[in-house]
CSV table of C-alpha atoms in Angstrom, one decimal:
chain,number,residue,atom,x,y,z
A,1024,MET,CA,102.2,214.0,178.8
A,1025,THR,CA,103.5,216.7,176.6
A,1026,SER,CA,101.3,218.0,173.8
A,1027,GLU,CA,103.5,216.7,171.0
A,1028,LYS,CA,103.4,213.1,172.2
A,1029,ARG,CA,100.8,210.7,170.9
A,1030,LYS,CA,98.6,208.9,173.4
A,1031,VAL,CA,98.5,205.1,174.1
A,1032,GLU,CA,95.3,203.6,175.3
A,1033,VAL,CA,94.4,200.0,176.1
A,1034,CYS,CA,90.9,198.7,175.5
A,1035,PHE,CA,90.4,195.6,177.7
A,1036,SER,CA,87.4,194.2,175.8
A,1037,PRO,CA,85.6,194.7,172.4
A,1038,ALA,CA,82.5,195.6,174.4
A,1039,LEU,CA,84.3,198.8,175.4
A,1040,PHE,CA,85.7,199.7,172.0
A,1041,GLU,CA,83.1,202.4,171.1
A,1042,ASP,CA,84.4,204.4,174.0
A,1043,PHE,CA,87.9,204.3,172.7
A,1044,LYS,CA,87.3,204.4,168.9
A,1045,ASN,CA,89.4,207.0,167.1
A,1046,GLU,CA,89.4,206.9,163.4
A,1047,SER,CA,92.8,208.6,163.1
A,1048,ALA,CA,94.5,206.1,165.4
A,1049,ILE,CA,96.5,202.9,164.8
A,1050,VAL,CA,94.7,199.9,166.4
A,1051,VAL,CA,96.6,196.8,167.3
A,1052,ILE,CA,94.4,193.7,167.6
A,1053,VAL,CA,95.6,191.3,170.3
A,1054,ASP,CA,94.4,187.7,170.7
A,1055,ILE,CA,97.5,186.0,172.1
A,1056,LEU,CA,95.8,182.6,172.6
A,1057,ARG,CA,95.6,182.1,169.7
A,1058,ALA,CA,94.3,184.1,166.8
A,1059,THR,CA,96.8,186.9,166.4
A,1060,SER,CA,99.7,184.5,167.1
A,1061,ALA,CA,98.4,182.2,164.5
A,1062,ILE,CA,97.9,185.0,161.9
A,1063,VAL,CA,101.5,186.2,162.4
A,1064,THR,CA,102.7,182.6,162.0
A,1065,ALA,CA,100.7,182.1,158.8
A,1066,PHE,CA,102.5,185.1,157.2
A,1067,MET,CA,105.8,183.8,158.5
A,1068,ASN,CA,105.1,180.6,156.6
A,1069,GLY,CA,104.1,182.2,153.3
A,1070,VAL,CA,100.4,182.7,153.3
A,1071,ARG,CA,99.4,185.3,150.6
A,1072,ARG,CA,96.3,186.9,152.2
A,1073,ILE,CA,94.0,186.2,155.1
A,1074,ILE,CA,90.3,187.1,154.8
A,1075,PRO,CA,88.9,187.7,158.3
A,1076,VAL,CA,85.2,187.1,158.7
A,1077,ALA,CA,83.1,187.5,161.8
A,1078,THR,CA,80.6,184.7,161.4
A,1079,LEU,CA,80.7,181.0,160.7
A,1080,ASP,CA,78.0,181.4,158.0
A,1081,GLU,CA,80.4,183.7,156.1
A,1082,ALA,CA,83.2,181.2,156.5
A,1083,MET,CA,81.0,178.4,155.2
A,1084,THR,CA,80.1,180.5,152.1
A,1085,TYR,CA,83.8,181.0,151.3
A,1086,LYS,CA,84.4,177.3,151.8
A,1087,LYS,CA,81.7,176.5,149.2
A,1088,GLN,CA,83.5,178.8,146.8
A,1089,GLY,CA,86.7,176.7,147.2
A,1090,PHE,CA,88.7,178.7,149.7
A,1091,MET,CA,90.7,177.2,152.5
A,1092,VAL,CA,89.1,178.0,155.8
A,1093,ALA,CA,90.3,178.2,159.4
A,1094,ALA,CA,87.4,178.4,161.7
A,1095,GLU,CA,86.9,177.7,165.4
A,1096,ARG,CA,84.6,178.5,168.2
A,1097,ASP,CA,85.4,178.0,171.9
A,1098,GLY,CA,88.8,176.7,170.8
A,1099,LEU,CA,87.5,173.8,168.7
A,1100,VAL,CA,87.8,173.5,164.9
A,1101,ARG,CA,84.4,173.6,163.1
A,1102,ASP,CA,83.5,170.5,161.1
A,1103,PHE,CA,83.5,172.2,157.7
A,1104,ALA,CA,86.9,173.9,158.2
A,1105,ASP,CA,90.2,172.8,156.9
A,1106,PHE,CA,91.9,173.6,160.2
A,1107,GLY,CA,91.4,175.5,163.4
A,1108,ASN,CA,93.2,178.2,165.3
A,1109,SER,CA,96.5,176.7,166.4
A,1110,PRO,CA,99.6,178.4,165.0
A,1111,TYR,CA,100.9,174.9,164.3
A,1112,ASN,CA,98.1,174.4,161.7
A,1113,PHE,CA,99.7,177.0,159.5
A,1114,ARG,CA,102.5,175.0,158.1
A,1115,ARG,CA,104.4,176.3,155.1
A,1116,ASP,CA,103.8,173.1,153.0
A,1117,VAL,CA,100.0,173.6,153.5
A,1118,ILE,CA,99.5,177.4,153.2
A,1119,GLU,CA,102.4,179.0,151.2
A,1120,GLY,CA,100.9,181.2,148.5
A,1121,GLN,CA,97.3,180.6,149.6
A,1122,ASP,CA,94.5,182.8,150.5
A,1123,ILE,CA,92.8,181.6,153.8
A,1124,VAL,CA,89.5,182.6,155.2
A,1125,TYR,CA,89.7,183.0,159.0
A,1126,SER,CA,87.0,183.1,161.7
A,1127,THR,CA,87.5,182.8,165.4
A,1128,THR,CA,85.6,183.2,168.7
A,1129,ASN,CA,87.1,186.6,169.6
A,1130,GLY,CA,89.9,187.8,167.3
A,1131,THR,CA,88.3,188.2,163.9
A,1132,GLN,CA,85.3,190.0,165.4
A,1133,SER,CA,87.7,192.5,166.9
A,1134,ILE,CA,89.4,193.1,163.6
A,1135,MET,CA,86.1,193.9,161.9
A,1136,MET,CA,85.0,196.2,164.7
A,1137,ALA,CA,88.0,198.4,164.3
A,1138,LYS,CA,88.2,198.4,160.5
A,1139,ASP,CA,87.2,202.1,160.1
A,1140,CYS,CA,90.3,203.3,162.0
A,1141,TYR,CA,93.4,204.6,160.3
A,1142,ARG,CA,95.3,201.3,160.4
A,1143,ILE,CA,94.6,197.9,161.8
A,1144,LEU,CA,97.7,195.9,162.8
A,1145,ILE,CA,98.0,192.3,164.2
A,1146,GLY,CA,100.0,192.0,167.4
A,1147,SER,CA,101.7,189.1,169.1
A,1148,TYR,CA,104.9,188.5,171.1
A,1149,LEU,CA,106.3,187.0,167.9
A,1150,ASN,CA,106.5,190.5,166.3
A,1151,ILE,CA,106.3,192.8,169.3
A,1152,SER,CA,109.5,194.8,168.7
A,1153,ALA,CA,108.9,195.3,165.0
A,1154,LEU,CA,105.4,196.5,165.9
A,1155,ALA,CA,106.6,198.9,168.5
A,1156,GLY,CA,109.2,200.4,166.1
A,1157,TYR,CA,106.6,200.9,163.4
A,1158,ILE,CA,104.1,202.5,165.7
A,1159,ALA,CA,106.7,204.8,167.2
A,1160,GLY,CA,107.7,206.0,163.7
A,1161,GLU,CA,104.1,206.7,162.7
A,1162,LYS,CA,103.5,209.2,165.5
A,1163,ARG,CA,99.8,208.5,165.7
A,1164,ASP,CA,97.6,207.7,168.7
A,1165,LEU,CA,97.6,204.0,169.5
A,1166,ILE,CA,94.7,201.9,170.7
A,1167,ILE,CA,95.6,198.3,171.8
A,1168,LEU,CA,92.4,196.3,171.5
A,1169,CYS,CA,92.3,193.2,173.5
A,1170,ALA,CA,90.1,190.6,172.0
A,1171,GLY,CA,89.4,189.1,175.4
A,1172,TRP,CA,87.0,186.2,175.8
A,1173,LYS,CA,83.4,186.8,174.7
A,1174,ASN,CA,83.6,190.5,175.6
A,1175,LYS,CA,85.2,189.7,179.0
A,1176,PHE,CA,88.6,190.8,180.3
A,1177,ASN,CA,91.4,188.3,180.0
A,1178,LEU,CA,94.9,188.1,181.3
A,1179,GLU,CA,96.9,187.0,178.3
A,1180,ASP,CA,95.9,189.9,176.0
A,1181,THR,CA,96.2,192.4,178.8
A,1182,LEU,CA,99.7,191.3,179.6
A,1183,PHE,CA,100.7,191.7,176.0
A,1184,ALA,CA,99.1,195.1,175.9
A,1185,GLY,CA,101.3,196.2,178.8
A,1186,ALA,CA,104.4,194.8,177.2
A,1187,LEU,CA,103.6,196.6,173.9
A,1188,ALA,CA,102.6,199.9,175.6
A,1189,ARG,CA,105.7,200.0,177.6
A,1190,GLU,CA,108.0,199.4,174.6
A,1191,VAL,CA,106.1,202.0,172.5
A,1192,ILE,CA,106.3,204.6,175.2
A,1193,ALA,CA,110.0,203.9,175.8
A,1194,ARG,CA,110.8,204.9,172.2
A,1195,GLY,CA,109.9,208.4,173.1
A,1196,ASN,CA,107.1,209.6,170.8
A,1197,HIS,CA,104.2,208.3,172.9
A,1198,ALA,CA,102.9,208.7,176.4
A,1199,THR,CA,99.7,207.8,178.4
A,1200,VAL,CA,97.3,209.2,180.8
A,1201,CYS,CA,95.0,206.1,180.4
A,1202,ASP,CA,94.3,204.1,183.6
A,1203,SER,CA,94.0,200.8,181.6
A,1204,THR,CA,97.4,201.4,180.0
A,1205,TYR,CA,99.0,201.9,183.4
A,1206,ALA,CA,97.2,198.8,184.8
A,1207,SER,CA,98.4,196.8,181.8
A,1208,ILE,CA,102.0,197.9,182.2
A,1209,ASP,CA,101.8,197.2,186.0
A,1210,LEU,CA,100.5,193.7,185.3
A,1211,TRP,CA,103.3,193.1,182.7
A,1212,ASN,CA,105.9,194.2,185.2
A,1213,LEU,CA,104.5,191.8,187.7
A,1214,ALA,CA,104.5,188.9,185.3
A,1215,LYS,CA,107.4,189.4,183.0
A,1216,ASP,CA,110.2,187.7,184.9
A,1217,ASP,CA,108.3,184.4,184.7
A,1218,LEU,CA,105.6,184.9,182.1
A,1219,LEU,CA,104.7,181.3,181.6
A,1220,GLU,CA,104.2,180.7,185.3
A,1221,TYR,CA,101.9,183.8,185.5
A,1222,ILE,CA,100.0,182.8,182.4
A,1223,ASP,CA,99.1,179.5,184.0
A,1224,LYS,CA,96.4,181.5,185.8
A,1225,ALA,CA,94.7,182.5,182.6
A,1226,ALA,CA,91.3,180.9,182.0
A,1227,GLN,CA,92.0,180.4,178.3
A,1228,ARG,CA,95.1,178.4,179.2
A,1229,HIS,CA,92.9,176.0,181.1
A,1230,ARG,CA,90.2,175.9,178.3
A,1231,LEU,CA,93.0,174.9,175.9
A,1232,LYS,CA,94.4,172.3,178.3
A,1233,LYS,CA,90.9,170.8,178.7
A,1234,ASN,CA,90.8,170.2,175.0
A,1235,ASN,CA,94.5,169.1,174.6
A,1236,LEU,CA,95.3,172.3,172.7
A,1237,ASP,CA,97.7,173.9,175.2
A,1238,ASP,CA,100.8,172.8,173.3
A,1239,VAL,CA,101.1,176.3,171.9
A,1240,ILE,CA,101.4,178.2,175.2
A,1241,GLY,CA,105.2,178.6,175.1
A,1242,TYR,CA,105.3,179.4,171.4
A,1243,CYS,CA,102.6,182.1,171.7
A,1244,HIS,CA,104.7,183.8,174.4
A,1245,THR,CA,108.0,183.7,172.4
A,1246,MET,CA,109.5,187.1,171.7
A,1247,ASN,CA,110.6,188.5,168.3
A,1248,LEU,CA,110.6,185.6,165.9
A,1249,THR,CA,109.8,187.9,163.0
A,1250,THR,CA,109.6,191.5,161.8
A,1251,ILE,CA,106.5,190.8,159.8
A,1252,ILE,CA,103.5,193.0,160.7
A,1253,PRO,CA,100.1,191.9,159.3
A,1254,VAL,CA,97.9,194.8,158.3
A,1255,LEU,CA,94.2,195.1,157.2
A,1256,GLU,CA,94.0,196.4,153.6
A,1257,LYS,CA,90.3,196.7,152.6
A,1258,ASP,CA,88.9,193.3,153.5
A,1259,TYR,CA,92.2,191.4,153.6
A,1260,LEU,CA,95.2,190.9,155.9
A,1261,VAL,CA,98.5,191.2,154.1
A,1262,ILE,CA,102.1,192.0,155.2
A,1263,LEU,CA,102.7,195.6,155.9
A,1264,ASN,CA,105.3,197.1,153.4
């Protein structure tokens, strides 16, 4: 890695993030099934702002104040919430122009954990090339933070991390000496020719199937439906200008 190139690192789990944390870095939050895919979809369909909160108590407080709330744990919508964590919940006729409070098992906690870093972006296959292009132009270190599953490694976020890392590095301003980045890229190269077949191994795919929530698998692995990049500004997610 030459000295002028910025580094790419992949953090496999929020439990490891303190060992990666770099306040001058861009952090991309990844929760492919389903939070970050749903967040990108919400902005595609006209949501004004998303307010990520780590706990259900915070989400319930906002609900009492009159906010629309998306909240789930273990894939299931909470009884006080307006809807859960499926991208298909975020229809334009329901959310356009709205502010939505959002709390999920893994994704929103990861957002809050990284909030002191230079810039927090939301990553999905839906916006992967726009994301890579923006990161390459910024010429800052990149940390790809996989939300995982309850602090454990998962396949779907790691595969995306490999896809994004490879695309960012290919644009020429970044490189890596990070073992987890190399492992993510190797896993992506193994899976990319039949991604949906490979992702059938993922534990989260089977959790969703058990609860009849796996209708989003193909959609969440669809490339480049948008150039929208959600970014954390203070306590809100908005569209990056």
